[in-house]
Short mmCIF file of C-alpha atoms and ligand atoms in Angstrom, two decimals:
data_model
loop_
_atom_site.label_atom_id
_atom_site.label_comp_id
_atom_site.label_asym_id
_atom_site.label_seq_id
_atom_site.Cartn_x
_atom_site.Cartn_y
_atom_site.Cartn_z
CA UNK A 256 116.92 108.79 122.15
CA UNK A 257 119.59 110.67 120.32
CA UNK A 258 118.85 114.06 119.02
CA UNK A 259 119.28 115.26 115.78
CA UNK A 260 121.71 118.28 114.93
CA UNK A 261 119.54 120.71 113.41
CA UNK A 262 120.59 122.31 110.34
CA UNK A 263 121.85 126.16 110.46
CA UNK A 264 119.95 127.92 107.57
CA UNK A 265 122.48 128.04 105.38
CA UNK A 266 122.66 124.56 104.91
CA UNK A 267 118.90 124.42 104.46
CA UNK A 268 117.71 124.02 101.07
CA UNK A 269 116.52 126.62 98.96
CA UNK A 270 112.41 127.11 98.39
CA UNK A 271 109.42 128.41 97.99
CA UNK A 272 110.26 130.01 94.49
CA UNK A 273 108.36 131.71 92.53
CA UNK A 274 109.51 131.25 89.16
CA UNK A 275 106.77 132.90 86.70
CA UNK A 276 105.91 135.98 88.10
CA UNK A 277 102.28 137.31 88.02
CA UNK A 278 100.69 133.93 87.59
CA UNK A 279 98.10 133.48 90.96
CA UNK A 280 95.50 133.91 87.90
CA UNK A 281 96.49 130.46 86.93
CA UNK A 282 96.14 128.41 90.01
CA UNK A 283 92.34 127.72 91.22
CA UNK A 284 92.20 128.46 94.46
CA UNK A 285 88.42 127.78 94.65
CA UNK A 286 87.79 124.33 94.05
CA UNK A 287 89.03 122.98 97.96
CA UNK A 288 85.42 124.79 98.30
CA UNK A 289 82.19 122.58 99.17
CA UNK A 290 79.72 126.08 98.59
CA UNK A 291 80.04 127.84 96.06
CA UNK A 292 78.82 131.78 95.19
CA UNK A 293 76.13 132.30 92.80
CA UNK A 294 74.83 135.51 92.03
CA UNK A 295 70.94 137.03 90.46
CA UNK A 296 71.51 138.94 88.09
CA UNK A 297 67.81 140.36 88.50
CA UNK A 298 68.27 142.19 91.06
CA UNK A 299 71.79 143.27 91.03
CA UNK A 300 71.43 146.79 90.74
CA UNK A 301 75.64 146.80 89.38
CA UNK A 302 76.23 149.11 92.33
CA UNK A 303 80.13 147.33 92.21
CA UNK A 304 80.26 147.10 95.64
CA UNK A 305 81.02 143.69 95.80
CA UNK A 306 83.02 143.56 93.30
CA UNK A 307 85.39 146.62 94.99
CA UNK A 308 85.03 144.74 98.45
CA UNK A 309 86.05 141.22 96.89
CA UNK A 310 90.24 139.85 98.27
CA UNK A 311 90.24 137.40 95.36
CA UNK A 312 89.25 140.29 92.46
CA UNK A 313 85.88 137.43 91.61
CA UNK A 314 83.39 139.36 90.93
CA UNK A 315 83.81 139.49 86.53
CA UNK A 316 83.03 142.75 85.61
CA UNK A 317 82.89 144.71 81.98
CA UNK A 318 81.70 148.31 81.09
CA UNK A 319 81.72 148.88 84.61
CA UNK A 320 78.67 146.27 85.39
CA UNK A 321 78.81 142.70 87.33
CA UNK A 322 77.96 139.77 84.12
CA UNK A 323 79.72 136.95 87.01
CA UNK A 324 81.47 135.23 89.24
CA UNK A 325 85.16 133.61 88.60
CA UNK A 326 84.45 130.52 90.64
CA UNK A 327 87.38 129.15 89.62
CA UNK A 328 89.23 131.73 92.25
CA UNK A 329 86.29 132.85 94.37
CA UNK A 330 87.05 131.01 98.04
CA UNK A 331 83.61 131.75 99.41
CA UNK A 332 84.58 134.31 102.10
CA UNK A 333 81.13 135.82 101.57
CA UNK A 334 82.22 139.40 102.59
CA UNK A 335 80.98 140.11 99.16
CA UNK A 336 77.29 138.74 100.81
CA UNK A 337 77.49 141.23 103.57
CA UNK A 338 77.55 144.26 101.63
CA UNK A 339 75.35 143.62 98.95
CA UNK A 340 72.42 146.01 99.75
CA UNK A 341 69.83 144.30 97.77
CA UNK A 342 66.74 142.81 99.16
CA UNK A 343 67.04 139.89 98.79
CA UNK A 344 70.62 139.54 98.39
CA UNK A 345 71.65 139.24 94.90
CA UNK A 346 74.56 137.18 95.77
CA UNK A 347 74.13 133.70 97.60
CA UNK A 348 76.27 131.20 99.19
CA UNK A 349 75.15 127.26 98.46
CA UNK A 350 76.11 123.86 98.74
CA UNK A 351 77.43 122.63 95.57
CA UNK A 352 75.59 119.40 96.94
CA UNK A 353 72.10 121.13 95.45
CA UNK A 354 74.23 122.76 93.12
S1 SF4 B 526 82.92 135.25 98.18
FE1 SF4 B 526 84.78 136.46 98.99
S2 SF4 B 526 85.94 135.34 96.86
FE2 SF4 B 526 84.08 135.40 96.51
S3 SF4 B 526 83.93 136.65 95.20
FE3 SF4 B 526 82.25 136.68 97.21
S4 SF4 B 526 84.47 138.66 98.35
FE4 SF4 B 526 85.20 137.72 96.38
S1 SF4 B 527 76.46 144.10 95.62
FE1 SF4 B 527 75.15 143.33 95.15
S2 SF4 B 527 73.78 144.74 93.65
FE2 SF4 B 527 75.91 145.60 93.55
S3 SF4 B 527 76.87 144.98 91.99
FE3 SF4 B 527 77.24 143.49 93.52
S4 SF4 B 527 75.93 142.16 93.88
FE4 SF4 B 527 74.94 143.62 92.23
#
């Protein structure tokens, strides 16, 4: 089989352009996961450890208190569950099938 001549980098089409800066919140990055994060308001002490550790800014906070989860962007990584100090945990990962 004849090997195709590789293009030089200057000949490659331009890709990966981000035309609108600061638009990440418009993309639903959490909709691929079959699991979902659930917050328990009754046991939460609003220590905000989950909020400060979340890599996706998916813990919704208002007036220094947790008010819910942004499930459109939460990737269910579980970091917030790990750091939550309450017993039982105030954050839980559940399967979407039983939600
Ligand atoms: S599971 Fe991960 S992405 Fe979702 S709220 Fe917790 S720390 Fe953030
Ligand atoms: S880490 Fe747990 S107790 Fe602290 S604010 Fe988050 S959910 Fe509430």
